[in-house]
Structure formats: structure tokens, C-alpha cells
Coordinates of C-alpha atoms in Angstrom, one line a residue:
Chain A
M85 CA 101.1 66.9 106.8
S86 CA 103.9 64.4 107.1
D87 CA 101.9 62.1 104.8
V88 CA 102.2 64.6 102.0
K89 CA 106.0 64.9 102.6
D90 CA 106.5 61.1 102.7
E91 CA 104.4 60.7 99.5
N92 CA 106.4 63.4 97.7
R93 CA 109.7 61.9 98.9
A94 CA 108.7 58.5 97.6
R95 CA 107.3 59.8 94.3
F96 CA 110.0 62.3 93.3
G97 CA 113.0 60.8 95.1
V98 CA 113.4 63.7 97.5
P99 CA 116.2 63.0 99.9
A100 CA 115.2 62.8 103.6
D101 CA 117.3 65.8 104.6
S102 CA 116.1 68.0 101.7
M103 CA 115.1 71.7 102.3
V104 CA 115.0 72.9 98.7
F105 CA 114.5 70.4 95.9
A106 CA 114.4 71.5 92.3
R107 CA 114.0 69.3 89.2
G108 CA 113.8 70.5 85.6
V109 CA 112.8 74.1 86.7
R110 CA 111.9 76.2 83.6
K111 CA 110.6 79.7 83.5
S112 CA 109.5 81.7 80.4
Y113 CA 108.3 85.2 79.9
G114 CA 106.5 85.0 76.6
P115 CA 109.0 83.7 74.1
L116 CA 111.9 84.5 76.4
E117 CA 113.1 81.4 78.3
V118 CA 115.0 82.6 81.4
L119 CA 115.4 79.2 83.1
K120 CA 116.0 76.2 80.9
G121 CA 115.9 73.2 83.3
V122 CA 117.5 73.8 86.7
D123 CA 118.1 71.0 89.2
L124 CA 119.3 71.7 92.7
D125 CA 119.4 70.1 96.1
V126 CA 119.9 72.1 99.3
P127 CA 120.0 69.9 102.4
V128 CA 118.8 71.1 105.7
G129 CA 121.3 73.4 107.5
S130 CA 123.5 73.9 104.5
V131 CA 124.4 77.0 102.5
A132 CA 124.2 77.0 98.7
C133 CA 125.8 79.9 96.9
I134 CA 124.7 80.7 93.3
I135 CA 127.0 82.8 91.2
G136 CA 126.8 83.8 87.6
P137 CA 126.7 86.8 85.2
S138 CA 123.7 89.1 85.3
G139 CA 120.8 87.8 83.2
S140 CA 121.9 84.2 83.9
G141 CA 118.5 83.5 85.7
K142 CA 119.9 83.1 89.2
S143 CA 117.6 85.8 90.7
T144 CA 114.6 84.4 88.8
F145 CA 115.4 80.9 90.2
L146 CA 115.5 82.3 93.7
R147 CA 112.1 84.0 93.3
C148 CA 110.7 80.7 92.0
I149 CA 111.6 79.0 95.3
N150 CA 109.1 81.0 97.3
H151 CA 106.6 81.2 94.4
L152 CA 107.0 84.9 93.8
E153 CA 107.4 83.6 90.2
K154 CA 105.3 80.7 88.9
L155 CA 107.3 77.9 87.2
S156 CA 106.6 77.2 83.6
A157 CA 107.7 73.6 84.0
G158 CA 109.4 71.3 86.5
I159 CA 108.9 71.0 90.2
L160 CA 110.2 72.9 93.2
L161 CA 109.7 71.6 96.7
V162 CA 110.5 73.4 100.0
D163 CA 110.8 71.0 102.9
S164 CA 109.4 68.2 100.6
Q165 CA 106.2 70.3 99.9
F166 CA 105.0 72.3 97.0
V167 CA 104.7 76.0 97.9
G168 CA 102.0 77.1 95.5
Y169 CA 100.2 73.9 94.7
D170 CA 98.4 70.9 96.1
L171 CA 99.1 67.6 94.4
R172 CA 96.1 65.3 93.9
D173 CA 95.7 62.6 91.2
D174 CA 98.7 63.8 89.2
K175 CA 97.2 67.3 89.1
L176 CA 98.8 70.4 90.7
Y177 CA 96.0 72.5 92.0
E178 CA 97.0 76.1 92.7
V179 CA 96.3 76.8 96.4
K180 CA 94.2 79.7 97.7
D181 CA 96.0 82.9 98.5
D182 CA 95.9 82.6 102.3
L183 CA 97.4 79.1 102.2
L184 CA 100.1 80.3 99.7
C185 CA 100.9 83.2 102.0
R186 CA 101.2 80.9 105.0
R187 CA 103.6 78.6 103.1
R188 CA 105.5 81.5 101.6
A189 CA 106.1 82.8 105.2
E190 CA 108.2 79.7 105.8
T191 CA 110.8 81.0 103.4
G192 CA 112.5 84.3 104.3
M193 CA 113.8 86.6 101.5
L194 CA 116.4 89.3 101.4
F195 CA 116.7 91.8 98.6
Q196 CA 119.5 93.8 97.0
S197 CA 117.6 97.0 97.9
F198 CA 116.7 95.9 101.5
N199 CA 113.0 96.9 101.0
L200 CA 112.4 97.8 104.6
F201 CA 108.9 99.3 105.0
S202 CA 109.9 103.0 104.9
H203 CA 106.9 104.3 106.8
M204 CA 107.6 102.1 109.8
T205 CA 110.3 102.2 112.5
V206 CA 112.8 99.3 112.8
M207 CA 110.6 97.7 115.6
E208 CA 107.4 98.1 113.5
N209 CA 109.2 96.5 110.6
L210 CA 110.1 93.5 112.7
I211 CA 106.7 92.9 114.3
E212 CA 104.5 93.7 111.3
A213 CA 104.4 90.2 109.7
P214 CA 104.4 88.2 113.0
T215 CA 101.5 90.2 114.5
Q216 CA 99.5 90.6 111.3
V217 CA 100.1 87.3 109.5
R218 CA 100.8 85.0 112.4
R219 CA 98.6 86.9 114.9
I220 CA 101.3 86.8 117.6
P221 CA 100.5 89.2 120.5
P222 CA 102.5 92.5 120.1
D223 CA 104.3 92.1 123.4
E224 CA 105.5 88.7 122.5
A225 CA 106.5 89.8 119.0
K226 CA 108.4 92.8 120.5
A227 CA 110.3 90.6 122.9
E228 CA 111.3 88.3 120.1
A229 CA 112.3 91.2 117.9
E230 CA 114.6 92.6 120.6
I231 CA 116.4 89.3 120.7
L232 CA 116.8 89.3 117.0
L233 CA 118.0 92.9 116.9
R234 CA 120.5 92.2 119.6
R235 CA 121.8 89.3 117.4
V236 CA 122.4 91.6 114.5
G237 CA 123.8 94.3 116.8
L238 CA 121.1 97.0 116.2
L239 CA 119.1 97.0 119.4
D240 CA 119.9 100.7 119.8
K241 CA 118.1 101.5 116.5
V242 CA 114.6 100.1 117.5
D243 CA 112.8 103.5 117.1
R244 CA 114.7 104.7 114.0
Y245 CA 113.2 104.9 110.5
P246 CA 115.0 103.0 107.7
R247 CA 116.2 106.3 106.1
E248 CA 118.1 107.1 109.2
L249 CA 120.2 103.9 108.9
S250 CA 123.2 103.1 106.7
G251 CA 122.7 100.5 103.9
G252 CA 124.5 97.8 106.0
Q253 CA 122.3 98.5 109.0
Q254 CA 119.2 98.4 106.8
Q255 CA 120.2 95.0 105.4
R256 CA 120.9 93.7 109.0
V257 CA 117.4 94.9 110.0
A258 CA 115.9 93.2 107.0
I259 CA 117.6 89.9 108.0
A260 CA 116.2 90.3 111.5
R261 CA 112.8 91.0 110.0
A262 CA 112.9 87.8 107.9
M263 CA 114.1 85.8 110.9
A264 CA 111.1 87.1 112.9
M265 CA 108.9 84.8 110.9
K266 CA 111.0 81.8 111.9
P267 CA 111.6 80.7 108.4
K268 CA 112.9 77.2 107.4
V269 CA 115.1 78.7 104.8
L270 CA 116.5 82.1 103.9
L271 CA 116.9 83.3 100.3
F272 CA 119.4 86.1 99.6
D273 CA 119.2 88.0 96.4
E274 CA 122.5 89.8 96.0
P275 CA 122.3 91.1 99.6
T276 CA 125.5 93.1 99.5
S277 CA 125.4 94.4 95.9
A278 CA 123.9 97.8 96.8
L279 CA 126.3 98.4 99.6
D280 CA 129.4 100.6 99.9
P281 CA 132.4 98.4 100.1
E282 CA 133.2 99.2 103.7
L283 CA 129.6 98.1 104.7
V284 CA 129.7 94.7 103.0
G285 CA 131.6 93.1 105.9
E286 CA 129.0 93.7 108.6
V287 CA 126.3 92.1 106.6
L288 CA 128.4 89.1 105.6
Q289 CA 129.3 88.7 109.3
V290 CA 125.6 88.4 110.2
M291 CA 125.1 85.9 107.4
R292 CA 128.1 83.9 108.7
D293 CA 126.6 83.8 112.2
L294 CA 123.3 82.6 110.7
A295 CA 125.0 79.8 108.7
E296 CA 126.9 78.7 111.8
S297 CA 123.7 78.6 113.8
G298 CA 122.4 76.0 111.3
M299 CA 120.2 78.1 109.1
T300 CA 119.5 76.8 105.6
M301 CA 120.5 79.5 103.1
V302 CA 120.4 80.0 99.4
V303 CA 122.6 82.9 98.5
V304 CA 122.8 84.6 95.1
T305 CA 125.9 86.6 95.4
H306 CA 129.0 88.2 93.7
E307 CA 131.0 87.7 96.9
V308 CA 133.1 84.7 95.8
G309 CA 135.2 85.0 99.0
F310 CA 132.0 84.5 101.1
A311 CA 131.0 81.6 99.0
R312 CA 134.4 79.9 99.5
E313 CA 134.4 80.4 103.2
I314 CA 130.7 79.7 104.2
G315 CA 129.2 77.8 101.3
D316 CA 128.6 74.1 101.4
Q317 CA 128.1 74.0 97.7
L318 CA 128.8 76.5 94.9
V319 CA 126.6 76.7 91.8
F320 CA 127.6 78.6 88.6
M321 CA 124.7 79.5 86.4
D322 CA 124.8 81.0 82.9
G323 CA 122.1 81.3 80.2
G324 CA 119.4 79.8 82.4
V325 CA 121.2 76.5 83.2
I326 CA 123.6 75.3 85.9
I327 CA 127.0 75.0 84.2
E328 CA 129.0 73.7 87.1
R329 CA 128.5 72.8 90.8
G330 CA 130.7 71.5 93.5
A331 CA 132.5 72.2 96.8
P332 CA 133.3 75.9 96.7
R333 CA 137.1 75.6 97.5
E334 CA 137.8 73.1 94.8
M335 CA 135.6 74.7 92.2
I336 CA 137.1 78.1 92.7
A337 CA 140.6 76.6 92.6
N338 CA 140.1 74.3 89.7
P339 CA 137.0 75.1 87.7
V340 CA 136.2 72.4 85.1
S341 CA 134.2 74.4 82.6
P342 CA 136.0 77.1 80.6
R343 CA 132.9 79.4 81.2
T344 CA 133.2 79.1 84.9
R345 CA 136.9 79.7 84.7
E346 CA 136.4 82.8 82.6
F347 CA 133.7 84.2 85.0
L348 CA 135.8 83.5 88.1
S349 CA 138.8 85.2 86.6
R350 CA 136.7 88.3 86.1
V351 CA 135.2 88.5 89.6
L352 CA 138.2 87.3 91.7
Chain B
M24 CA 159.7 114.1 96.5
G25 CA 159.5 115.8 99.9
A26 CA 160.0 119.2 98.3
A27 CA 157.4 118.6 95.6
H28 CA 154.7 117.4 98.0
P29 CA 155.2 119.2 101.3
N30 CA 152.7 118.2 104.1
E31 CA 152.0 121.8 104.8
I32 CA 151.7 124.7 102.4
R33 CA 153.3 127.7 103.9
I34 CA 151.6 131.1 103.3
E35 CA 154.0 134.0 103.1
P36 CA 153.0 136.9 105.4
G37 CA 152.7 139.3 102.5
V38 CA 150.2 137.0 100.7
A39 CA 148.1 136.5 103.9
E40 CA 147.9 140.3 104.3
A41 CA 146.9 140.8 100.6
V42 CA 144.1 138.2 101.0
S43 CA 142.8 139.7 104.2
R44 CA 142.6 143.2 102.6
L45 CA 140.1 142.0 100.0
T46 CA 136.4 143.0 100.4
V47 CA 133.4 141.6 98.5
M48 CA 131.2 144.3 96.8
P49 CA 127.6 143.0 96.4
Q50 CA 126.2 143.3 92.9
R51 CA 123.9 146.3 92.5
R52 CA 120.4 145.3 91.6
Y53 CA 118.7 148.4 90.3
G54 CA 115.9 146.3 88.7
I55 CA 114.7 145.3 92.2
W56 CA 114.4 148.9 93.3
V57 CA 112.5 149.9 90.2
G58 CA 110.2 146.9 90.5
T59 CA 109.5 147.6 94.2
A60 CA 108.6 151.2 93.5
L61 CA 106.2 150.2 90.7
A62 CA 104.6 147.5 92.9
L63 CA 104.1 150.0 95.8
L64 CA 102.5 152.5 93.3
V65 CA 100.1 149.9 91.9
A66 CA 99.2 148.8 95.4
F67 CA 98.5 152.4 96.5
L68 CA 96.3 153.0 93.4
I69 CA 94.3 149.8 94.1
I70 CA 93.8 150.6 97.8
R71 CA 92.7 154.2 97.0
A72 CA 90.2 152.9 94.4
F73 CA 88.8 150.4 97.0
A74 CA 88.6 153.1 99.7
S75 CA 87.3 156.0 97.7
N76 CA 84.8 154.3 95.4
P77 CA 81.4 154.4 97.3
A78 CA 80.0 151.5 95.2
F79 CA 82.1 149.1 97.4
A80 CA 79.9 150.3 100.3
W81 CA 82.2 149.0 103.0
P82 CA 79.8 149.6 105.9
T83 CA 77.2 147.4 104.1
V84 CA 79.9 144.7 103.6
V85 CA 80.6 144.8 107.4
S86 CA 76.9 144.7 108.2
Y87 CA 76.3 141.5 106.1
L88 CA 79.5 139.7 107.2
L89 CA 77.8 137.9 110.1
H90 CA 74.2 138.1 108.7
P91 CA 72.2 134.9 109.8
S92 CA 71.5 133.8 106.3
V93 CA 75.1 134.3 105.2
M94 CA 76.1 132.2 108.2
R95 CA 73.6 129.5 107.3
G96 CA 74.9 129.5 103.7
L97 CA 78.5 129.3 105.0
G98 CA 77.6 126.3 107.2
N99 CA 75.9 124.5 104.3
T100 CA 78.9 125.2 102.0
L101 CA 81.3 123.7 104.7
M102 CA 79.0 120.7 105.2
L103 CA 78.7 120.1 101.5
T104 CA 82.5 120.3 101.1
A105 CA 83.2 117.9 104.0
V106 CA 80.5 115.3 103.0
I107 CA 81.5 115.4 99.3
M108 CA 85.2 115.2 100.0
I109 CA 84.8 112.2 102.4
L110 CA 82.6 110.3 99.9
A111 CA 85.0 111.3 97.0
I112 CA 88.0 109.9 98.9
V113 CA 86.1 106.6 99.7
V114 CA 84.8 106.1 96.2
G115 CA 88.1 107.4 94.7
T116 CA 90.2 104.9 96.8
V117 CA 88.0 102.0 95.6
I118 CA 88.3 103.1 91.9
A119 CA 92.1 103.6 92.3
I120 CA 92.5 100.1 93.8
M121 CA 90.4 98.8 90.8
R122 CA 92.7 100.6 88.4
V123 CA 95.8 98.9 89.7
S124 CA 94.1 95.5 90.2
P125 CA 95.3 92.4 88.3
S126 CA 91.9 91.9 86.8
P127 CA 91.5 93.6 83.3
V128 CA 87.7 93.9 83.8
L129 CA 88.1 95.9 87.0
R130 CA 90.9 98.0 85.4
A131 CA 88.7 98.8 82.4
F132 CA 85.7 99.7 84.5
A133 CA 87.7 102.1 86.6
G134 CA 89.3 103.6 83.5
L135 CA 85.8 104.3 82.1
Y136 CA 84.6 105.8 85.3
V137 CA 87.5 108.3 85.4
W138 CA 87.1 109.1 81.7
F139 CA 83.4 109.9 82.1
F140 CA 83.3 111.7 85.4
R141 CA 86.4 113.8 84.7
G142 CA 85.3 114.5 81.1
V143 CA 81.8 115.8 81.7
P144 CA 81.6 119.3 83.2
A145 CA 80.6 119.3 86.9
L146 CA 77.7 121.7 86.3
I147 CA 76.2 119.4 83.7
Q148 CA 76.5 116.4 86.0
L149 CA 74.9 118.4 88.7
I150 CA 71.8 119.4 86.7
F151 CA 71.6 115.9 85.3
W152 CA 71.3 114.3 88.8
F153 CA 68.9 117.0 89.8
N154 CA 66.7 116.1 86.9
L155 CA 67.0 112.4 87.3
S156 CA 63.2 112.1 87.7
L157 CA 62.8 112.9 84.0
L158 CA 64.8 109.7 83.3
V159 CA 63.8 107.4 86.1
R160 CA 60.3 108.0 87.6
E161 CA 60.7 105.8 90.6
V162 CA 63.3 103.6 92.2
S163 CA 62.1 100.2 93.4
L164 CA 63.6 96.9 94.5
T165 CA 61.8 94.0 93.0
I166 CA 62.8 90.4 93.6
P167 CA 61.4 87.8 91.1
F168 CA 58.6 85.6 92.6
V169 CA 58.7 87.7 95.8
G170 CA 57.4 91.0 94.6
T171 CA 58.3 94.6 95.1
L172 CA 60.0 95.2 98.5
F173 CA 59.9 99.0 98.3
S174 CA 59.4 101.8 95.8
V175 CA 60.3 105.4 96.1
R176 CA 59.5 108.3 93.7
T177 CA 62.7 109.8 92.4
N178 CA 61.5 113.3 93.2
D179 CA 61.0 112.4 96.8
F180 CA 64.6 111.6 97.5
M181 CA 66.5 113.6 94.8
T182 CA 66.3 116.8 96.8
P183 CA 68.6 119.6 95.7
F184 CA 71.0 118.9 98.6
F185 CA 71.1 115.2 97.9
S186 CA 71.6 115.6 94.1
A187 CA 74.4 118.0 94.9
V188 CA 76.1 115.5 97.1
V189 CA 75.7 112.6 94.6
A190 CA 76.8 114.6 91.6
L191 CA 79.8 116.4 93.0
S192 CA 81.0 113.3 95.0
L193 CA 81.0 111.1 91.8
C194 CA 82.7 113.9 89.9
E195 CA 85.3 114.6 92.5
A196 CA 85.9 110.8 93.0
G197 CA 87.1 110.7 89.4
Y198 CA 89.9 113.2 90.3
M199 CA 90.7 111.6 93.6
A200 CA 91.0 108.2 91.9
E201 CA 93.7 109.5 89.7
I202 CA 95.5 111.1 92.6
I203 CA 95.4 108.0 94.7
R204 CA 96.4 105.8 91.8
A205 CA 99.4 107.9 91.1
G206 CA 100.2 107.7 94.9
I207 CA 100.0 103.9 94.8
K208 CA 102.2 103.8 91.7
S209 CA 104.8 106.0 93.5
V210 CA 105.5 103.4 96.2
P211 CA 108.5 101.4 95.1
S212 CA 107.4 97.9 94.0
G213 CA 110.0 96.3 96.3
Q214 CA 107.8 97.3 99.3
A215 CA 104.9 95.1 98.1
E216 CA 107.4 92.4 97.1
A217 CA 109.0 92.3 100.5
A218 CA 105.6 92.1 102.2
S219 CA 104.6 89.3 99.9
A220 CA 107.8 87.4 100.8
L221 CA 106.8 87.8 104.4
G222 CA 103.6 86.0 103.7
M223 CA 101.2 89.0 103.7
P224 CA 98.2 88.6 101.5
Y225 CA 97.3 91.2 98.7
R226 CA 94.6 93.0 100.7
M227 CA 96.8 93.3 103.8
I228 CA 99.7 94.6 101.7
L229 CA 97.4 97.3 100.2
K230 CA 96.0 98.3 103.6
R231 CA 99.2 98.2 105.7
I232 CA 102.1 98.8 103.3
T233 CA 101.1 100.4 100.0
L234 CA 98.3 102.8 100.9
P235 CA 99.9 104.3 104.0
Q236 CA 103.0 105.0 102.0
A237 CA 100.9 106.4 99.1
M238 CA 99.4 108.9 101.6
R239 CA 102.6 111.0 101.5
F240 CA 102.2 111.5 97.7
V241 CA 98.4 111.8 97.9
L242 CA 98.1 114.4 100.6
P243 CA 99.4 117.6 98.9
P244 CA 97.2 117.2 95.8
T245 CA 94.2 116.2 97.9
G246 CA 94.5 119.4 99.9
N247 CA 94.4 121.3 96.5
E248 CA 91.3 119.2 95.5
A249 CA 89.6 120.1 98.8
I250 CA 90.2 123.8 98.2
N251 CA 89.0 123.5 94.6
L252 CA 85.9 121.5 95.8
L253 CA 85.1 124.2 98.3
K254 CA 84.9 126.7 95.5
M255 CA 83.2 124.2 93.1
T256 CA 80.3 123.8 95.6
S257 CA 79.2 127.3 94.6
L258 CA 77.8 125.6 91.4
V259 CA 75.0 124.2 93.6
T260 CA 73.5 127.7 93.5
F261 CA 72.1 126.6 90.0
I262 CA 69.9 123.9 91.6
A263 CA 68.9 126.2 94.5
V264 CA 70.9 124.6 97.3
D265 CA 71.1 127.2 100.1
D266 CA 74.9 127.6 100.1
L267 CA 77.1 130.6 100.8
F268 CA 76.8 132.1 97.3
Y269 CA 73.1 131.3 97.0
S270 CA 72.3 133.0 100.3
A271 CA 74.2 136.1 99.2
Q272 CA 72.4 136.0 95.8
S273 CA 69.0 135.9 97.4
I274 CA 69.9 138.9 99.5
Y275 CA 71.2 141.1 96.7
A276 CA 68.3 140.0 94.4
R277 CA 66.1 141.9 96.9
T278 CA 68.3 144.8 98.0
F279 CA 70.5 145.3 94.8
E280 CA 73.6 145.5 97.0
T281 CA 75.4 143.2 94.6
I282 CA 79.0 144.2 95.0
P283 CA 79.1 144.4 98.8
L284 CA 77.5 140.9 99.1
L285 CA 80.0 139.5 96.5
I286 CA 82.7 140.9 98.7
V287 CA 81.2 139.2 101.7
V288 CA 81.1 135.8 99.8
A289 CA 84.7 136.3 98.6
F290 CA 85.8 137.1 102.1
W291 CA 84.4 133.9 103.6
Y292 CA 85.8 131.7 100.8
L293 CA 89.2 133.3 101.3
A294 CA 89.0 132.8 105.0
V295 CA 88.1 129.1 104.8
V296 CA 90.8 128.5 102.1
S297 CA 93.4 130.1 104.3
I298 CA 92.5 127.9 107.3
M299 CA 92.5 124.8 105.0
S300 CA 96.0 125.6 103.8
V301 CA 97.3 125.8 107.3
G302 CA 95.6 122.4 108.1
Q303 CA 97.1 120.9 105.0
H304 CA 100.6 122.0 106.1
F305 CA 100.3 120.2 109.4
L306 CA 98.8 117.0 107.9
E307 CA 101.7 116.8 105.4
R308 CA 104.2 117.2 108.2
H309 CA 102.5 114.4 110.1
F310 CA 102.5 111.9 107.2
G311 CA 106.0 112.9 106.1
R312 CA 107.5 112.1 109.4
S313 CA 109.3 108.9 108.4
D314 CA 110.8 111.0 105.6
T315 CA 112.6 113.5 107.6
R316 CA 115.2 112.9 110.2
R317 CA 114.0 113.3 113.8
D318 CA 113.4 116.9 114.8
A319 CA 114.4 118.1 111.3
V320 CA 111.9 120.9 111.6
T321 CA 113.4 122.2 114.9
M322 CA 116.9 121.8 113.4
R323 CA 116.0 123.8 110.3
F324 CA 114.5 126.5 112.5
L325 CA 117.6 126.7 114.6
R326 CA 119.8 126.8 111.6
N327 CA 117.8 129.7 110.2
I328 CA 118.2 131.7 113.4
I329 CA 121.9 131.0 113.3
S330 CA 122.3 132.0 109.7
L331 CA 120.3 135.2 110.3
R332 CA 122.6 136.0 113.2
G333 CA 125.5 135.4 110.8
I334 CA 124.1 137.9 108.3
S335 CA 123.5 140.6 110.9
R336 CA 127.0 140.3 112.1

């Protein structure tokens, strides 16, 4: 496997510490081009925050990372590997579904609407993918799940159904569920946008803890405060391209592009 | 400021007394009394007609209620309903999954299936299958260069019972497919998306995430379908399957006790439908359990008792 990674690194100039590597990523739906060439580097253990107006393509880009959306052009590597393809003789062969699933399981994803399995308890939500996809014995998966639930502070909710939890608690369970697959990178798609203001803090706290523990994260968010505090890089997207990127503190204090400045003045 | 927005509003003693003196007079609903009186009168007339008209022959009804051939007919009706419903759910699930599949060929095939089997009346399908031998004389499996492995005359296996099962299963599957498809569509797309992101393959998502959640939407109409099917099986009388209706018919053809035997048949259909309705209620409660808070039923029960007490006070 490491041969493939080394080959990709040499061929595409992927840095040794790269977790997510995007070059010239384009995505079209029919005549509508949503992504018009996005380049991004997310090193291992770092947090990249993506901000931008709605319709700017930031969620689409996030979904391209774990191949929920196929690229129309460009390349996207996770841990120096293609997610949905095998590269042979300059041809990208689409991989079979089971291999795609195995690779996709290495990236965790969090959604604006949490998407906990509503017919399962919290514990069942956490052990579903480990036992079914990874074939881990249920006892082992449960022990692991309890550790994760303690980490997000919801061990007392193991037997509850999602509907019995607040939005903030649901999103924390969703984070624990994603972590149960031991992903290399976590993708967050506006994780706090559907929450009541007083519940945002508890989710951001869990994300902060994850970042401090060295988790690689790509976060599409409207929480500029969170980006400034936790982000290692801040990316501003508009109209399907990256307008500006940089260290969060400086970029928020002194945005270079007038569009970034205008956007920040509206959300701050 | 302090005077304009006092922290407490003081109620003058005179006002408090005036408020406590008020009583609520319920609205008078004369219409309800008139309606009740009319309904009681109609009920009385109907009961009198039933009791006094000798043509109903109640003693005859009672004597046939547990008659061996009626019992055998009832057993066949129940078995037909159970077998057909199970087959219809299996076939209907497959068709429904095809209807939501990414492949346009499968979607079109499933669409045609539903269009045809829901569109042609069940009785016509039934008689068609019964007469299959007019169309196909024998069914055989022939492999090129090997020869015929087996060959069966259509009339030998298309017995009345078998054609009833085939015809009504295929027909009912058309309805079940639509119900299950609607159930699958009712599950929010985020559920499948989250499962995908966790690395679950399409088939596993269907089996573990989408279909179990669709059950909640599918069950109530399926209960209705089962009840409809129970009654629809009386059509098999036309091809001489020995069901509840057919056994009653063969008795009154001999004895001319038509009305009493129709009442016997109606009694048994009503009895089975009532039992099925109770069963459906419990099934729905079981599959809706993630939907309601824990012990919600008990809570509602307690609340009702409390509110009843409140009224009686």
C-alpha cells in the first residue's frame, strides 16, 4: 500500500505530511459548474476551516473529499490515496463498491442535521458500522463506544433514542459515531447551523477537544470565532473558487480581498 | 420607571371577588340530543326487523356457525390470506427496491409490473391463471444440446388453489410494492447518506437503515391491505377453491338457506377482521417505539385518568 502512496507523492507532488490534497477540483451538475478548480492542502493533525456564503460550493467540496460526489475534473487524495479510483497507466479506474466503502470509512463525516439512525438507540448507532462494516465483535465495539460516549459526555444516554436528545446532544453522539470507525480525518458540514444558540457551545467544545487530541479536521462553518481559535488555516470560498486563504487570526483581522472583507463584516 | 413597570401587579380585593363570582355556562347543544334520539330510533327499528323477520332464521345461523365444512372453508380462507400476503410482501419488496434502484431498466420493469397488476381486475387475473393451460400446454426446462430435463402438463400443477395463490399474490404484490416504495421514500435521505459516509454498502444500507425505518410508514397501510385481501380471497369461489364463501354457497345451493348462511359467512369475516385490527395495533406500537418517548403509552393512560378525575370533580 505504501508503494501507491509513495508513487502518488512523487507523481503529484503530495507533501509527506498530507492528509487531504486537492488540485484543480471541479464539479458540475449538467451545465451548472459548482466547483471551478479548488486547490487545498490539509496536513496531518491540522484543522482547516472553510467559510463562505451559501451556494459557494463549500459543502460540495467537502462531499467530494469522501467521494459522496464524484469529481468532474482534478484530483483529490486522502492520505496520499485516491478514494474512489485506482490509478494504473494514467487511467483512473473506478473501484468496486466494497473497496470504495472501506476507503470511505476512513473519513468520518458530520452533517448539519446530525442524521443519527432514528430507529436505533445511541449505543446501536455507535456500534452499527464497526460491527457491520468492520466486523468487530459487539462486546469490543460496545466497550469502545462507551469510551467515546464518555469523551463527549453522554455515557448516561446509551439507551436513549435520538428523538429523546437535544440537537447538541445528537451532534455529540454523531461525532462519537464517526469516531467509532477510527477515521483518519473528520469532515464537518456546518455542524452547528441547525442548533439553538445555547447548544452551539457544547458541540464546539467537543470539536475543540478533538482538535487538541491531534485529529485532522476539515470544517465548513459559519462560526468564525471557532475558526479563529482552533483553525490552523482559514479558507474563504465564493462562486466555486477559493478567494483567499491564510492563518485565521491575520485573515480575519486583515482580509486582503474585498469580497472576504465584505463577507466577514456580515458574519462577525 | 418603577411606577410604570412594577414587579408585581396588585389585584384589588373587589376585583378578585368579582372574578371569583363568575361561572362558565356550557353551550347548549340541542342538535346532539336530536341526533341521539334519531340514531336510537333507527337502531331500534333495525334490531326489531332482524329479530322479527323469520327469514333471518337465527336458529339456522347458529346451527351452521361451527359446521365442519364452514370451518374447513374458514381454514382455507385464512391459509390463502396468509400465504398470499407473505408472498405479496416478498415480491412487493423486491419490486419496490427495483423502483428506487439507480438502474433505469429495473425502474422501468418495476413500473410496468405495478401498472399491469394493479390495472387489471383481480377476478380477471384469477380466471386467467386458472386457464393458463389454454395458453401454455406444458411447462418444460430444455437446455440446448442436453435435452429436456423435465416437463409438466400445465393442468397438473395449475390446481384451483395454486392458481389462486399465484394470481392473487402477483396482484397484491403490485399494491404492496407501491406501499413499500412510498415507505422507502419517506425515510429522510440523510439517513442513507450518513450510512454511506460510515462506509456501509448500498445493500447493507437498505437492509439495516432504510427498510427498518420504512416499516413504520409501511405497517398501517399493510394492515389495511391484509384486511382487504382477506375479503378479496372470496373471489376464489369463482374457480371453485373451497374457501369460506364457497363452502357456504355449496350448502345453500342444496338447502336454499341462503340468508342464514350469508350471515354465517359475514360473521366469520367480521370476526377475523376484528382480530386482525387488534393485531395491527400492537404491531404498529412495536415498530413505532423509537418514535415515542419511553413509556409514552403509560403516561398517556395516566394523564387520561387524571383528566377524567378533573372533570368529575
